Every structure is written in structure tokens, then in C-alpha cells.
Amino acid sequence: MLHPPHQSLQVAAVPPQPVRERDQDAPWHTEAVCRRDEAGLFFAPSKEPTAARLSREEAAKRVCARCPVMIECREHALLQPEPYGVWGGLTAAERRVVLARRRRHDVELQKATRPAGTIAAAG
Ligand code: SF4
């Protein structure tokens, strides 16, 4: 598992920045905005109340929204898959939904591209 790029520093101390072009030669996580942010913003402490979780996740998503590697981060988290935390602007629950949709899409695609008669021949 890739270590999350989140490092310690208060989110409030980082002013909003426009999303910028990224250096394609550098590993994606070296440009992660959350390297400067509070690690606790992205991962739930134990026994976190629902309202606090929702608020924390929204704050984490605001950090992700200005991150130049959001797409790379999201795909990394989906491919692993990372079971916890906010990655690429998605919570763990949202990533499970995306993965389920992708699986459904893959199944539909396989059905649509299967040569006619293969189901009957296999049975
Ligand atoms: S998208 Fe979010 S979690 Fe991913 S590297 Fe950027 S700030 Fe961190």
C-alpha cells in the first residue's frame, strides 16, 4: 500500500489555490496538496460521530478539489482499493459505489460484445 501523502499542517493555514498543470515526470503523490495538510482530515478517528465525519470529509474534499493530482489519486485508491479515508475527493463509501458501477459496466460490456450463440453453446 502506498503511504497516503497526507502530512501534518492545519488546513486553515493553506489558502485556496487554483488547480495547476502538474509535472508529468514526477510521481503523482509528490504534488499532493494534502502533503501539507492535517492527516486527521482524511482519515476517521475511532468512534467519530456522524456529523463530525460528514464535516471532516467535506473539508477533506475541499482540499482535494484544489489538488493537481486528484485524478491520479482517485484512480490509485480505486485500483488498490484503499478501504479507508478520503482519496481523490471520494470517501470510502463513494469509492465502493464507483467500483460497483464499473463492475456493472464491465459485465454489460461483456454481454454486449459476446458473439451471438455463445451462451447457448456454453450451456
Ligand atoms: S486528491 Fe486529495 S487525498 Fe489525493 S493527493 Fe490530492 S489532496 Fe491528497
mmCIF file of N, CA, C and O in Angstrom, residues 51-110:
data_model
loop_
_atom_site.group_PDB
_atom_site.id
_atom_site.type_symbol
_atom_site.label_atom_id
_atom_site.label_comp_id
_atom_site.label_asym_id
_atom_site.label_seq_id
_atom_site.Cartn_x
_atom_site.Cartn_y
_atom_site.Cartn_z
ATOM 1 N N ALA A 51 -22.019 13.434 12.371
ATOM 2 C CA ALA A 51 -21.962 14.851 11.967
ATOM 3 C C ALA A 51 -20.509 15.309 11.833
ATOM 4 O O ALA A 51 -20.162 16.036 10.892
ATOM 5 N N ALA A 52 -19.669 14.867 12.736
ATOM 6 C CA ALA A 52 -18.250 15.235 12.678
ATOM 7 C C ALA A 52 -17.588 14.605 11.458
ATOM 8 O O ALA A 52 -16.765 15.231 10.782
ATOM 9 N N ARG A 53 -17.975 13.362 11.153
ATOM 10 C CA ARG A 53 -17.400 12.682 9.985
ATOM 11 C C ARG A 53 -17.772 13.407 8.704
ATOM 12 O O ARG A 53 -16.913 13.663 7.849
ATOM 13 N N LEU A 54 -19.050 13.759 8.592
ATOM 14 C CA LEU A 54 -19.508 14.446 7.377
ATOM 15 C C LEU A 54 -18.785 15.779 7.203
ATOM 16 O O LEU A 54 -18.359 16.134 6.102
ATOM 17 N N SER A 55 -18.620 16.501 8.299
ATOM 18 C CA SER A 55 -17.939 17.789 8.249
ATOM 19 C C SER A 55 -16.466 17.621 7.875
ATOM 20 O O SER A 55 -15.921 18.353 7.035
ATOM 21 N N ARG A 56 -15.823 16.631 8.479
ATOM 22 C CA ARG A 56 -14.405 16.375 8.181
ATOM 23 C C ARG A 56 -14.231 15.959 6.731
ATOM 24 O O ARG A 56 -13.326 16.435 6.040
ATOM 25 N N GLU A 57 -15.119 15.076 6.239
ATOM 26 C CA GLU A 57 -14.995 14.613 4.856
ATOM 27 C C GLU A 57 -15.198 15.758 3.868
ATOM 28 O O GLU A 57 -14.511 15.825 2.841
ATOM 29 N N GLU A 58 -16.140 16.652 4.166
ATOM 30 C CA GLU A 58 -16.342 17.797 3.274
ATOM 31 C C GLU A 58 -15.106 18.689 3.253
ATOM 32 O O GLU A 58 -14.714 19.208 2.204
ATOM 33 N N ALA A 59 -14.484 18.874 4.412
ATOM 34 C CA ALA A 59 -13.255 19.679 4.471
ATOM 35 C C ALA A 59 -12.136 19.007 3.676
ATOM 36 O O ALA A 59 -11.389 19.668 2.942
ATOM 37 N N ALA A 60 -12.035 17.688 3.789
ATOM 38 C CA ALA A 60 -11.016 16.952 3.026
ATOM 39 C C ALA A 60 -11.272 17.086 1.527
ATOM 40 O O ALA A 60 -10.344 17.291 0.739
ATOM 41 N N LYS A 61 -12.550 17.000 1.136
ATOM 42 C CA LYS A 61 -12.891 17.119 -0.286
ATOM 43 C C LYS A 61 -12.553 18.508 -0.823
ATOM 44 O O LYS A 61 -12.192 18.642 -2.000
ATOM 45 N N ARG A 62 -12.676 19.521 0.021
ATOM 46 C CA ARG A 62 -12.300 20.870 -0.425
ATOM 47 C C ARG A 62 -10.798 20.940 -0.699
ATOM 48 O O ARG A 62 -10.363 21.631 -1.618
ATOM 49 N N VAL A 63 -10.009 20.227 0.087
ATOM 50 C CA VAL A 63 -8.564 20.157 -0.178
ATOM 51 C C VAL A 63 -8.334 19.426 -1.499
ATOM 52 O O VAL A 63 -7.577 19.888 -2.360
ATOM 53 N N CYS A 64 -9.004 18.304 -1.673
ATOM 54 C CA CYS A 64 -8.839 17.517 -2.907
ATOM 55 C C CYS A 64 -9.221 18.334 -4.150
ATOM 56 O O CYS A 64 -8.591 18.189 -5.209
ATOM 57 N N ALA A 65 -10.231 19.177 -4.011
ATOM 58 C CA ALA A 65 -10.735 19.922 -5.168
ATOM 59 C C ALA A 65 -9.685 20.867 -5.744
ATOM 60 O O ALA A 65 -9.767 21.242 -6.907
ATOM 61 N N ARG A 66 -8.702 21.235 -4.957
ATOM 62 C CA ARG A 66 -7.654 22.127 -5.487
ATOM 63 C C ARG A 66 -6.323 21.382 -5.652
ATOM 64 O O ARG A 66 -5.265 21.996 -5.748
ATOM 65 N N CYS A 67 -6.391 20.074 -5.703
ATOM 66 C CA CYS A 67 -5.183 19.250 -5.805
ATOM 67 C C CYS A 67 -4.896 18.924 -7.271
ATOM 68 O O CYS A 67 -5.791 18.436 -7.977
ATOM 69 N N PRO A 68 -3.672 19.139 -7.756
ATOM 70 C CA PRO A 68 -3.362 18.874 -9.165
ATOM 71 C C PRO A 68 -3.293 17.389 -9.505
ATOM 72 O O PRO A 68 -3.241 17.046 -10.679
ATOM 73 N N VAL A 69 -3.279 16.523 -8.497
ATOM 74 C CA VAL A 69 -3.185 15.083 -8.777
ATOM 75 C C VAL A 69 -4.442 14.340 -8.332
ATOM 76 O O VAL A 69 -4.389 13.143 -8.044
ATOM 77 N N MET A 70 -5.564 15.033 -8.329
ATOM 78 C CA MET A 70 -6.801 14.403 -7.845
ATOM 79 C C MET A 70 -7.170 13.168 -8.667
ATOM 80 O O MET A 70 -7.550 12.143 -8.105
ATOM 81 N N ILE A 71 -7.058 13.234 -9.964
ATOM 82 C CA ILE A 71 -7.448 12.092 -10.807
ATOM 83 C C ILE A 71 -6.525 10.900 -10.542
ATOM 84 O O ILE A 71 -6.987 9.764 -10.373
ATOM 85 N N GLU A 72 -5.225 11.144 -10.486
ATOM 86 C CA GLU A 72 -4.275 10.060 -10.226
ATOM 87 C C GLU A 72 -4.514 9.442 -8.856
ATOM 88 O O GLU A 72 -4.478 8.219 -8.686
ATOM 89 N N CYS A 73 -4.757 10.292 -7.876
ATOM 90 C CA CYS A 73 -5.010 9.832 -6.521
ATOM 91 C C CYS A 73 -6.265 8.976 -6.470
ATOM 92 O O CYS A 73 -6.289 7.903 -5.865
ATOM 93 N N ARG A 74 -7.319 9.440 -7.119
ATOM 94 C CA ARG A 74 -8.595 8.709 -7.134
ATOM 95 C C ARG A 74 -8.422 7.344 -7.781
ATOM 96 O O ARG A 74 -8.890 6.330 -7.272
ATOM 97 N N GLU A 75 -7.732 7.300 -8.927
ATOM 98 C CA GLU A 75 -7.540 6.020 -9.610
ATOM 99 C C GLU A 75 -6.688 5.078 -8.774
ATOM 100 O O GLU A 75 -6.950 3.875 -8.722
ATOM 101 N N HIS A 76 -5.673 5.622 -8.118
ATOM 102 C CA HIS A 76 -4.856 4.796 -7.220
ATOM 103 C C HIS A 76 -5.743 4.159 -6.155
ATOM 104 O O HIS A 76 -5.670 2.950 -5.905
ATOM 105 N N ALA A 77 -6.575 4.974 -5.514
ATOM 106 C CA ALA A 77 -7.425 4.492 -4.425
ATOM 107 C C ALA A 77 -8.440 3.471 -4.927
ATOM 108 O O ALA A 77 -8.790 2.532 -4.212
ATOM 109 N N LEU A 78 -8.912 3.633 -6.162
ATOM 110 C CA LEU A 78 -9.872 2.685 -6.720
ATOM 111 C C LEU A 78 -9.194 1.374 -7.111
ATOM 112 O O LEU A 78 -9.743 0.295 -6.925
ATOM 113 N N LEU A 79 -7.971 1.460 -7.619
ATOM 114 C CA LEU A 79 -7.283 0.261 -8.088
ATOM 115 C C LEU A 79 -6.750 -0.586 -6.942
ATOM 116 O O LEU A 79 -6.676 -1.805 -7.054
ATOM 117 N N GLN A 80 -6.364 0.019 -5.820
ATOM 118 C CA GLN A 80 -5.759 -0.769 -4.742
ATOM 119 C C GLN A 80 -6.681 -1.894 -4.263
ATOM 120 O O GLN A 80 -6.214 -3.033 -4.196
ATOM 121 N N PRO A 81 -7.858 -1.734 -3.837
ATOM 122 C CA PRO A 81 -8.501 -0.478 -3.469
ATOM 123 C C PRO A 81 -8.151 -0.076 -2.038
ATOM 124 O O PRO A 81 -7.918 -0.928 -1.197
ATOM 125 N N GLU A 82 -8.113 1.251 -1.824
ATOM 126 C CA GLU A 82 -7.879 1.777 -0.483
ATOM 127 C C GLU A 82 -9.199 1.702 0.284
ATOM 128 O O GLU A 82 -10.195 2.279 -0.138
ATOM 129 N N PRO A 83 -9.236 1.010 1.405
ATOM 130 C CA PRO A 83 -10.512 0.816 2.101
ATOM 131 C C PRO A 83 -10.935 1.970 3.010
ATOM 132 O O PRO A 83 -12.092 2.038 3.406
ATOM 133 N N TYR A 84 -10.023 2.840 3.345
ATOM 134 C CA TYR A 84 -10.345 3.889 4.318
ATOM 135 C C TYR A 84 -9.930 5.262 3.798
ATOM 136 O O TYR A 84 -9.003 5.382 2.999
ATOM 137 N N GLY A 85 -10.596 6.263 4.323
ATOM 138 C CA GLY A 85 -10.173 7.634 4.120
ATOM 139 C C GLY A 85 -10.705 8.283 2.857
ATOM 140 O O GLY A 85 -11.329 7.639 2.013
ATOM 141 N N VAL A 86 -10.476 9.582 2.749
ATOM 142 C CA VAL A 86 -10.828 10.347 1.547
ATOM 143 C C VAL A 86 -9.603 10.349 0.636
ATOM 144 O O VAL A 86 -8.505 10.717 1.052
ATOM 145 N N TRP A 87 -9.807 9.894 -0.570
ATOM 146 C CA TRP A 87 -8.753 9.867 -1.601
ATOM 147 C C TRP A 87 -9.357 10.429 -2.879
ATOM 148 O O TRP A 87 -10.445 10.006 -3.295
ATOM 149 N N GLY A 88 -8.675 11.327 -3.504
ATOM 150 C CA GLY A 88 -9.155 11.849 -4.781
ATOM 151 C C GLY A 88 -10.538 12.459 -4.710
ATOM 152 O O GLY A 88 -11.298 12.388 -5.670
ATOM 153 N N GLY A 89 -10.880 13.017 -3.588
ATOM 154 C CA GLY A 89 -12.172 13.671 -3.433
ATOM 155 C C GLY A 89 -13.329 12.721 -3.181
ATOM 156 O O GLY A 89 -14.487 13.148 -3.202
ATOM 157 N N LEU A 90 -13.040 11.452 -2.958
ATOM 158 C CA LEU A 90 -14.107 10.473 -2.708
ATOM 159 C C LEU A 90 -13.896 9.799 -1.364
ATOM 160 O O LEU A 90 -12.765 9.423 -1.020
ATOM 161 N N THR A 91 -14.989 9.599 -0.644
ATOM 162 C CA THR A 91 -14.926 8.831 0.592
ATOM 163 C C THR A 91 -14.846 7.338 0.247
ATOM 164 O O THR A 91 -15.065 6.947 -0.914
ATOM 165 N N ALA A 92 -14.596 6.524 1.247
ATOM 166 C CA ALA A 92 -14.532 5.079 1.020
ATOM 167 C C ALA A 92 -15.872 4.560 0.484
ATOM 168 O O ALA A 92 -15.902 3.727 -0.425
ATOM 169 N N ALA A 93 -16.967 5.066 1.038
ATOM 170 C CA ALA A 93 -18.299 4.628 0.573
ATOM 171 C C ALA A 93 -18.522 5.045 -0.882
ATOM 172 O O ALA A 93 -19.060 4.271 -1.680
ATOM 173 N N GLU A 94 -18.111 6.256 -1.233
ATOM 174 C CA GLU A 94 -18.282 6.719 -2.616
ATOM 175 C C GLU A 94 -17.419 5.899 -3.577
ATOM 176 O O GLU A 94 -17.832 5.609 -4.708
ATOM 177 N N ARG A 95 -16.233 5.502 -3.127
ATOM 178 C CA ARG A 95 -15.380 4.662 -3.989
ATOM 179 C C ARG A 95 -16.013 3.291 -4.203
ATOM 180 O O ARG A 95 -15.929 2.728 -5.296
ATOM 181 N N ARG A 96 -16.656 2.761 -3.166
ATOM 182 C CA ARG A 96 -17.334 1.465 -3.341
ATOM 183 C C ARG A 96 -18.435 1.578 -4.393
ATOM 184 O O ARG A 96 -18.636 0.667 -5.201
ATOM 185 N N VAL A 97 -19.146 2.695 -4.412
ATOM 186 C CA VAL A 97 -20.203 2.907 -5.415
ATOM 187 C C VAL A 97 -19.588 2.972 -6.814
ATOM 188 O O VAL A 97 -20.080 2.346 -7.762
ATOM 189 N N VAL A 98 -18.493 3.715 -6.948
ATOM 190 C CA VAL A 98 -17.832 3.828 -8.261
ATOM 191 C C VAL A 98 -17.371 2.452 -8.735
ATOM 192 O O VAL A 98 -17.561 2.083 -9.899
ATOM 193 N N LEU A 99 -16.782 1.680 -7.827
ATOM 194 C CA LEU A 99 -16.295 0.346 -8.204
ATOM 195 C C LEU A 99 -17.451 -0.573 -8.605
ATOM 196 O O LEU A 99 -17.335 -1.337 -9.568
ATOM 197 N N ALA A 100 -18.550 -0.490 -7.886
ATOM 198 C CA ALA A 100 -19.718 -1.313 -8.236
ATOM 199 C C ALA A 100 -20.240 -0.926 -9.616
ATOM 200 O O ALA A 100 -20.590 -1.789 -10.427
ATOM 201 N N ARG A 101 -20.279 0.368 -9.898
ATOM 202 C CA ARG A 101 -20.745 0.829 -11.225
ATOM 203 C C ARG A 101 -19.805 0.333 -12.320
ATOM 204 O O ARG A 101 -20.245 -0.076 -13.394
ATOM 205 N N ARG A 102 -18.505 0.400 -12.037
ATOM 206 C CA ARG A 102 -17.536 -0.063 -13.050
ATOM 207 C C ARG A 102 -17.703 -1.549 -13.313
ATOM 208 O O ARG A 102 -17.625 -2.000 -14.451
ATOM 209 N N ARG A 103 -17.917 -2.318 -12.229
ATOM 210 C CA ARG A 103 -18.113 -3.772 -12.411
ATOM 211 C C ARG A 103 -19.366 -4.041 -13.240
ATOM 212 O O ARG A 103 -19.348 -4.873 -14.148
ATOM 213 N N ARG A 104 -20.451 -3.320 -12.909
ATOM 214 C CA ARG A 104 -21.699 -3.494 -13.686
ATOM 215 C C ARG A 104 -21.480 -3.133 -15.145
ATOM 216 O O ARG A 104 -21.930 -3.828 -16.048
ATOM 217 N N HIS A 105 -20.760 -2.031 -15.356
ATOM 218 C CA HIS A 105 -20.483 -1.588 -16.720
ATOM 219 C C HIS A 105 -19.673 -2.645 -17.465
ATOM 220 O O HIS A 105 -19.957 -2.952 -18.629
ATOM 221 N N ASP A 106 -18.671 -3.220 -16.811
ATOM 222 C CA ASP A 106 -17.841 -4.252 -17.442
ATOM 223 C C ASP A 106 -18.674 -5.469 -17.820
ATOM 224 O O ASP A 106 -18.507 -6.045 -18.904
ATOM 225 N N VAL A 107 -19.580 -5.865 -16.926
ATOM 226 C CA VAL A 107 -20.440 -7.019 -17.206
ATOM 227 C C VAL A 107 -21.328 -6.729 -18.407
ATOM 228 O O VAL A 107 -21.466 -7.565 -19.311
ATOM 229 N N GLU A 108 -21.932 -5.527 -18.418
ATOM 230 C CA GLU A 108 -22.795 -5.159 -19.540
ATOM 231 C C GLU A 108 -22.012 -5.133 -20.843
ATOM 232 O O GLU A 108 -22.496 -5.574 -21.887
ATOM 233 N N LEU A 109 -20.785 -4.625 -20.763
ATOM 234 C CA LEU A 109 -19.939 -4.565 -21.956
ATOM 235 C C LEU A 109 -19.605 -5.964 -22.461
ATOM 236 O O LEU A 109 -19.645 -6.233 -23.665
ATOM 237 N N GLN A 110 -19.311 -6.875 -21.542
ATOM 238 C CA GLN A 110 -19.013 -8.259 -21.934
ATOM 239 C C GLN A 110 -20.222 -8.905 -22.592
ATOM 240 O O GLN A 110 -20.097 -9.613 -23.596
#
